[in-house]
Amino acid sequence: YPTVLRTVATSGKKTAAVGTASLLTSVSGKTGACDDYGILDFECGGGSHKRCIESSSCNLNFRASVSTETNGLPNSAEVVERVAEVMEGNADLIVVHLNNLNVAGTKLGSFSADSMHYQAQLYMVDAIVGQVMAMVNKRAVERRENWLIMGVSDHGGHEHESNTQVGDDDVTTFFTSIVSPHGPLKLNVPVIKTTQMDAAPTLLKWFGLFTEDAKARMDGRVQSICTTGAEARNCTDADV
């Protein structure tokens, strides 16, 4: 703490998040109660039972917790609906949290391409990301905005577990793309190995908030982008 969302919100930008438990306090698919606590809400004073119905918080101008099914999977249709609502607003930073693959790997199958449950959720996540990308492209063109798209996983997995196998658990998804009114922009090649810790400095640089103090407090590095969002352009060899 403070989270990137709190830092960006404090700067005067509008922040939003759509997600299930672990990120935002949500209604449990098992108990039907608001008792699946999220890490972002703890920054605002802990896990309150009122969080599920709150539309904003100390770090979010708009928050939408998504309910989970009895098997722990998020309501995917609800995710898309909430993101569409956010995109119609004025948010500058939007976080979308999907735990489909983690649930498939730990509860329904395994972290393996051979698992039918894992395959199914991989296709589901791909479909959701595709719909979100379409929304971002539409808004970028209509409002003449530059958007940084970043996809990050919080951990890797091995068979039915995570955080147990050195190597497997260190492999995480990390991708970036810039959507502008004129189309995608060229980025720098990411520096290997990418980690979850690279997300915060990359986002802060995009918003022009990656100060010397922020650099001193973070372990990650800025990945792929070469400018702030306000100055977005194609990266060149000179930017590496």
mmCIF file of C-alpha atoms in Angstrom:
data_model
loop_
_atom_site.group_PDB
_atom_site.id
_atom_site.type_symbol
_atom_site.label_atom_id
_atom_site.label_comp_id
_atom_site.label_asym_id
_atom_site.label_seq_id
_atom_site.Cartn_x
_atom_site.Cartn_y
_atom_site.Cartn_z
ATOM 1 C CA TYR A 1 0.000 0.000 0.000
ATOM 2 C CA PRO A 2 -0.747 2.426 -1.421
ATOM 3 C CA THR A 3 -1.908 0.357 -4.384
ATOM 4 C CA VAL A 4 -1.483 1.618 -7.933
ATOM 5 C CA LEU A 5 -5.220 2.298 -7.979
ATOM 6 C CA ARG A 6 -4.983 4.485 -4.869
ATOM 7 C CA THR A 7 -1.981 6.332 -6.326
ATOM 8 C CA VAL A 8 -3.731 6.990 -9.635
ATOM 9 C CA ALA A 9 -6.986 8.007 -7.925
ATOM 10 C CA THR A 10 -5.140 10.412 -5.641
ATOM 11 C CA SER A 11 -3.636 12.095 -8.705
ATOM 12 C CA GLY A 12 -7.113 13.056 -9.874
ATOM 13 C CA LYS A 13 -7.649 10.281 -12.424
ATOM 14 C CA LYS A 14 -10.774 8.123 -12.355
ATOM 15 C CA THR A 15 -10.295 4.454 -11.436
ATOM 16 C CA ALA A 16 -12.562 1.430 -11.774
ATOM 17 C CA ALA A 17 -12.429 -2.290 -11.107
ATOM 18 C CA VAL A 18 -14.601 -5.231 -12.087
ATOM 19 C CA GLY A 19 -13.835 -8.540 -10.460
ATOM 20 C CA THR A 20 -14.493 -11.393 -8.116
ATOM 21 C CA ALA A 21 -13.207 -12.239 -4.676
ATOM 22 C CA SER A 22 -9.454 -11.928 -4.114
ATOM 23 C CA LEU A 23 -9.671 -8.515 -5.810
ATOM 24 C CA LEU A 24 -13.035 -7.165 -4.613
ATOM 25 C CA THR A 25 -15.178 -8.389 -1.743
ATOM 26 C CA SER A 26 -17.910 -10.458 -3.381
ATOM 27 C CA VAL A 27 -20.940 -12.625 -2.726
ATOM 28 C CA SER A 28 -19.882 -16.223 -2.154
ATOM 29 C CA GLY A 29 -21.379 -18.784 -4.509
ATOM 30 C CA LYS A 30 -21.414 -21.277 -1.635
ATOM 31 C CA THR A 31 -22.876 -19.244 1.220
ATOM 32 C CA GLY A 32 -24.729 -16.494 -0.634
ATOM 33 C CA ALA A 33 -23.204 -14.039 1.837
ATOM 34 C CA CYS A 34 -20.843 -11.125 1.288
ATOM 35 C CA ASP A 35 -17.903 -12.947 2.835
ATOM 36 C CA ASP A 36 -15.394 -13.477 0.017
ATOM 37 C CA TYR A 37 -13.009 -10.672 0.857
ATOM 38 C CA GLY A 38 -10.902 -8.806 -1.699
ATOM 39 C CA ILE A 39 -7.435 -7.304 -1.332
ATOM 40 C CA LEU A 40 -8.376 -3.896 -2.754
ATOM 41 C CA ASP A 41 -11.064 -3.440 -0.126
ATOM 42 C CA PHE A 42 -8.604 -4.109 2.696
ATOM 43 C CA GLU A 43 -6.782 -0.918 1.712
ATOM 44 C CA CYS A 44 -9.975 0.936 2.565
ATOM 45 C CA GLY A 45 -10.379 -0.423 6.058
ATOM 46 C CA GLY A 46 -10.832 -4.166 5.946
ATOM 47 C CA GLY A 47 -13.501 -6.601 4.800
ATOM 48 C CA SER A 48 -16.822 -4.935 5.432
ATOM 49 C CA HIS A 49 -20.015 -6.875 4.808
ATOM 50 C CA LYS A 50 -21.313 -3.769 3.026
ATOM 51 C CA ARG A 51 -18.597 -3.871 0.380
ATOM 52 C CA CYS A 52 -20.571 -6.049 -2.022
ATOM 53 C CA ILE A 53 -23.171 -3.357 -2.592
ATOM 54 C CA GLU A 54 -20.875 -0.322 -2.515
ATOM 55 C CA SER A 55 -20.260 1.328 -5.882
ATOM 56 C CA SER A 56 -17.070 3.184 -4.891
ATOM 57 C CA SER A 57 -14.265 3.054 -2.319
ATOM 58 C CA CYS A 58 -11.119 4.871 -1.221
ATOM 59 C CA ASN A 59 -9.202 3.634 -4.275
ATOM 60 C CA LEU A 60 -12.015 3.227 -6.807
ATOM 61 C CA ASN A 61 -14.428 5.721 -8.285
ATOM 62 C CA PHE A 62 -16.411 2.745 -9.559
ATOM 63 C CA ARG A 63 -16.314 -0.784 -8.180
ATOM 64 C CA ALA A 64 -18.343 -3.743 -9.379
ATOM 65 C CA SER A 65 -17.926 -7.022 -7.567
ATOM 66 C CA VAL A 66 -18.991 -9.999 -9.666
ATOM 67 C CA SER A 67 -20.809 -12.943 -8.120
ATOM 68 C CA THR A 68 -19.425 -16.454 -8.316
ATOM 69 C CA GLU A 69 -21.141 -19.704 -9.213
ATOM 70 C CA THR A 70 -21.314 -22.607 -6.739
ATOM 71 C CA ASN A 71 -18.201 -24.127 -8.332
ATOM 72 C CA GLY A 72 -16.230 -20.939 -7.693
ATOM 73 C CA LEU A 73 -16.209 -19.663 -11.280
ATOM 74 C CA PRO A 74 -17.181 -16.038 -11.922
ATOM 75 C CA ASN A 75 -20.408 -15.162 -13.682
ATOM 76 C CA SER A 76 -18.815 -14.418 -17.064
ATOM 77 C CA ALA A 77 -21.855 -12.669 -18.541
ATOM 78 C CA GLU A 78 -21.929 -10.383 -15.519
ATOM 79 C CA VAL A 79 -18.235 -9.556 -16.009
ATOM 80 C CA VAL A 80 -18.864 -8.387 -19.577
ATOM 81 C CA GLU A 81 -21.949 -6.391 -18.550
ATOM 82 C CA ARG A 82 -20.092 -4.586 -15.765
ATOM 83 C CA VAL A 83 -17.122 -3.782 -18.017
ATOM 84 C CA ALA A 84 -19.485 -2.366 -20.643
ATOM 85 C CA GLU A 85 -20.989 -0.091 -17.977
ATOM 86 C CA VAL A 86 -17.559 1.124 -16.921
ATOM 87 C CA MET A 87 -16.454 1.784 -20.502
ATOM 88 C CA GLU A 88 -19.472 4.058 -20.984
ATOM 89 C CA GLY A 89 -18.264 6.177 -18.071
ATOM 90 C CA ASN A 90 -15.162 8.305 -17.633
ATOM 91 C CA ALA A 91 -12.689 5.930 -15.995
ATOM 92 C CA ASP A 92 -9.018 6.422 -16.886
ATOM 93 C CA LEU A 93 -7.817 3.133 -15.352
ATOM 94 C CA ILE A 94 -9.911 -0.032 -15.416
ATOM 95 C CA VAL A 95 -8.903 -3.300 -13.750
ATOM 96 C CA VAL A 96 -10.723 -6.467 -14.793
ATOM 97 C CA HIS A 97 -10.064 -9.505 -12.614
ATOM 98 C CA LEU A 98 -10.775 -13.000 -13.929
ATOM 99 C CA ASN A 99 -10.058 -16.029 -11.761
ATOM 100 C CA ASN A 100 -11.406 -18.638 -14.207
ATOM 101 C CA LEU A 101 -8.068 -20.339 -14.827
ATOM 102 C CA ASN A 102 -7.108 -20.431 -11.161
ATOM 103 C CA VAL A 103 -10.416 -22.074 -10.230
ATOM 104 C CA ALA A 104 -10.099 -24.538 -13.120
ATOM 105 C CA GLY A 105 -6.558 -25.448 -12.109
ATOM 106 C CA THR A 106 -7.053 -25.785 -8.355
ATOM 107 C CA LYS A 107 -10.662 -26.964 -7.990
ATOM 108 C CA LEU A 108 -12.013 -28.391 -11.226
ATOM 109 C CA GLY A 109 -9.065 -29.922 -13.045
ATOM 110 C CA SER A 110 -5.388 -29.042 -13.187
ATOM 111 C CA PHE A 111 -3.013 -26.436 -14.605
ATOM 112 C CA SER A 112 -2.621 -28.474 -17.775
ATOM 113 C CA ALA A 113 -3.706 -28.231 -21.395
ATOM 114 C CA ASP A 114 -4.869 -31.845 -21.004
ATOM 115 C CA SER A 115 -7.555 -30.774 -18.524
ATOM 116 C CA MET A 116 -10.922 -30.244 -20.219
ATOM 117 C CA HIS A 117 -11.982 -27.848 -17.464
ATOM 118 C CA TYR A 118 -8.825 -25.808 -17.936
ATOM 119 C CA GLN A 119 -9.294 -25.751 -21.717
ATOM 120 C CA ALA A 120 -12.892 -24.608 -21.352
ATOM 121 C CA GLN A 121 -11.966 -21.727 -19.058
ATOM 122 C CA LEU A 122 -9.061 -20.747 -21.292
ATOM 123 C CA TYR A 123 -11.528 -20.321 -24.160
ATOM 124 C CA MET A 124 -13.905 -18.423 -21.854
ATOM 125 C CA VAL A 125 -11.193 -15.982 -20.759
ATOM 126 C CA ASP A 126 -10.160 -15.517 -24.386
ATOM 127 C CA ALA A 127 -13.763 -14.692 -25.307
ATOM 128 C CA ILE A 128 -14.090 -12.164 -22.469
ATOM 129 C CA VAL A 129 -10.786 -10.486 -23.339
ATOM 130 C CA GLY A 130 -11.892 -10.279 -26.972
ATOM 131 C CA GLN A 131 -15.098 -8.487 -25.988
ATOM 132 C CA VAL A 132 -13.231 -6.108 -23.691
ATOM 133 C CA MET A 133 -10.719 -5.315 -26.448
ATOM 134 C CA ALA A 134 -13.581 -4.476 -28.809
ATOM 135 C CA MET A 135 -14.976 -2.047 -26.229
ATOM 136 C CA VAL A 136 -11.577 -0.390 -25.758
ATOM 137 C CA ASN A 137 -11.039 -0.022 -29.506
ATOM 138 C CA LYS A 138 -14.481 1.556 -29.873
ATOM 139 C CA ARG A 139 -13.885 4.047 -27.074
ATOM 140 C CA ALA A 140 -10.377 4.931 -28.299
ATOM 141 C CA VAL A 141 -11.742 5.888 -31.703
ATOM 142 C CA GLU A 142 -14.879 7.662 -30.483
ATOM 143 C CA ARG A 143 -13.147 9.702 -27.757
ATOM 144 C CA ARG A 144 -9.707 10.052 -29.385
ATOM 145 C CA GLU A 145 -7.981 8.334 -26.445
ATOM 146 C CA ASN A 146 -4.856 6.212 -26.007
ATOM 147 C CA TRP A 147 -5.291 3.031 -23.959
ATOM 148 C CA LEU A 148 -2.640 0.720 -22.533
ATOM 149 C CA ILE A 149 -3.838 -2.884 -22.379
ATOM 150 C CA MET A 150 -1.973 -5.081 -19.917
ATOM 151 C CA GLY A 151 -2.597 -8.738 -19.105
ATOM 152 C CA VAL A 152 -0.940 -10.163 -16.004
ATOM 153 C CA SER A 153 -1.406 -13.410 -14.074
ATOM 154 C CA ASP A 154 -0.750 -13.430 -10.343
ATOM 155 C CA HIS A 155 1.048 -16.800 -10.372
ATOM 156 C CA GLY A 156 1.776 -19.876 -12.423
ATOM 157 C CA GLY A 157 0.612 -23.382 -11.592
ATOM 158 C CA HIS A 158 1.707 -27.000 -11.378
ATOM 159 C CA GLU A 159 -0.793 -29.869 -11.602
ATOM 160 C CA HIS A 160 -3.434 -28.936 -8.986
ATOM 161 C CA GLU A 161 -1.362 -26.445 -7.006
ATOM 162 C CA SER A 162 0.474 -23.159 -7.173
ATOM 163 C CA ASN A 163 3.392 -21.675 -5.251
ATOM 164 C CA THR A 164 4.997 -25.103 -4.781
ATOM 165 C CA GLN A 165 7.183 -25.702 -7.834
ATOM 166 C CA VAL A 166 10.095 -23.402 -8.607
ATOM 167 C CA GLY A 167 10.052 -22.770 -12.338
ATOM 168 C CA ASP A 168 6.437 -23.677 -13.068
ATOM 169 C CA ASP A 169 5.076 -21.137 -10.604
ATOM 170 C CA ASP A 170 7.478 -18.451 -11.787
ATOM 171 C CA VAL A 171 6.114 -18.559 -15.329
ATOM 172 C CA THR A 172 3.433 -15.886 -15.564
ATOM 173 C CA THR A 173 1.510 -14.263 -18.370
ATOM 174 C CA PHE A 174 2.496 -10.652 -19.053
ATOM 175 C CA PHE A 175 1.477 -8.879 -22.249
ATOM 176 C CA THR A 176 0.976 -5.270 -23.267
ATOM 177 C CA SER A 177 -0.642 -3.480 -26.182
ATOM 178 C CA ILE A 178 -1.485 0.149 -26.912
ATOM 179 C CA VAL A 179 -4.757 1.024 -28.595
ATOM 180 C CA SER A 180 -4.919 4.505 -30.136
ATOM 181 C CA PRO A 181 -7.401 6.271 -32.435
ATOM 182 C CA HIS A 182 -5.001 5.477 -35.280
ATOM 183 C CA GLY A 183 -4.612 1.806 -34.424
ATOM 184 C CA PRO A 184 -2.056 -0.196 -32.417
ATOM 185 C CA LEU A 185 1.355 1.323 -31.677
ATOM 186 C CA LYS A 186 4.747 -0.393 -31.756
ATOM 187 C CA LEU A 187 6.152 -1.287 -28.325
ATOM 188 C CA ASN A 188 9.561 -2.276 -27.037
ATOM 189 C CA VAL A 189 10.306 -5.987 -26.655
ATOM 190 C CA PRO A 190 9.724 -6.881 -22.969
ATOM 191 C CA VAL A 191 12.746 -7.560 -20.806
ATOM 192 C CA ILE A 192 12.834 -11.215 -19.738
ATOM 193 C CA LYS A 193 11.956 -12.366 -17.245
ATOM 194 C CA THR A 194 8.694 -10.520 -16.760
ATOM 195 C CA THR A 195 7.018 -10.717 -13.362
ATOM 196 C CA GLN A 196 3.832 -9.506 -11.710
ATOM 197 C CA MET A 197 5.894 -6.768 -10.064
ATOM 198 C CA ASP A 198 6.418 -5.120 -13.476
ATOM 199 C CA ALA A 199 2.738 -4.175 -13.683
ATOM 200 C CA ALA A 200 2.865 -1.344 -11.123
ATOM 201 C CA PRO A 201 5.819 0.631 -12.546
ATOM 202 C CA THR A 202 4.515 0.187 -16.096
ATOM 203 C CA LEU A 203 1.101 1.578 -15.164
ATOM 204 C CA LEU A 204 2.578 4.440 -13.167
ATOM 205 C CA LYS A 205 4.806 5.457 -16.080
ATOM 206 C CA TRP A 206 1.795 5.399 -18.412
ATOM 207 C CA PHE A 207 0.026 7.884 -16.128
ATOM 208 C CA GLY A 208 3.145 10.018 -15.618
ATOM 209 C CA LEU A 209 3.373 9.038 -11.945
ATOM 210 C CA PHE A 210 6.538 6.929 -11.872
ATOM 211 C CA THR A 211 8.507 9.262 -9.628
ATOM 212 C CA GLU A 212 11.942 8.669 -8.118
ATOM 213 C CA ASP A 213 10.231 7.835 -4.819
ATOM 214 C CA ALA A 214 8.034 5.264 -6.557
ATOM 215 C CA LYS A 215 11.068 3.712 -8.264
ATOM 216 C CA ALA A 216 12.839 3.341 -4.917
ATOM 217 C CA ARG A 217 9.853 1.479 -3.411
ATOM 218 C CA MET A 218 9.280 -1.009 -6.237
ATOM 219 C CA ASP A 219 11.076 -4.175 -7.334
ATOM 220 C CA GLY A 220 9.627 -4.349 -10.844
ATOM 221 C CA ARG A 221 10.631 -2.564 -14.039
ATOM 222 C CA VAL A 222 8.755 -0.672 -16.731
ATOM 223 C CA GLN A 223 7.936 -3.067 -19.567
ATOM 224 C CA SER A 224 7.374 -2.379 -23.290
ATOM 225 C CA ILE A 225 6.109 1.216 -23.230
ATOM 226 C CA CYS A 226 8.449 4.107 -24.032
ATOM 227 C CA THR A 227 6.245 7.114 -23.209
ATOM 228 C CA THR A 228 3.358 8.182 -21.044
ATOM 229 C CA GLY A 229 -0.178 7.753 -22.299
ATOM 230 C CA ALA A 230 -0.462 11.458 -23.050
ATOM 231 C CA GLU A 231 2.570 11.238 -25.375
ATOM 232 C CA ALA A 232 1.920 7.776 -26.813
ATOM 233 C CA ARG A 233 3.768 7.014 -30.046
ATOM 234 C CA ASN A 234 5.559 4.175 -31.790
ATOM 235 C CA CYS A 235 8.669 3.037 -29.909
ATOM 236 C CA THR A 236 11.965 3.055 -31.808
ATOM 237 C CA ASP A 237 15.343 1.351 -31.347
ATOM 238 C CA ALA A 238 16.514 4.500 -29.585
ATOM 239 C CA ASP A 239 13.944 3.880 -26.823
ATOM 240 C CA VAL A 240 15.366 0.526 -25.796
#
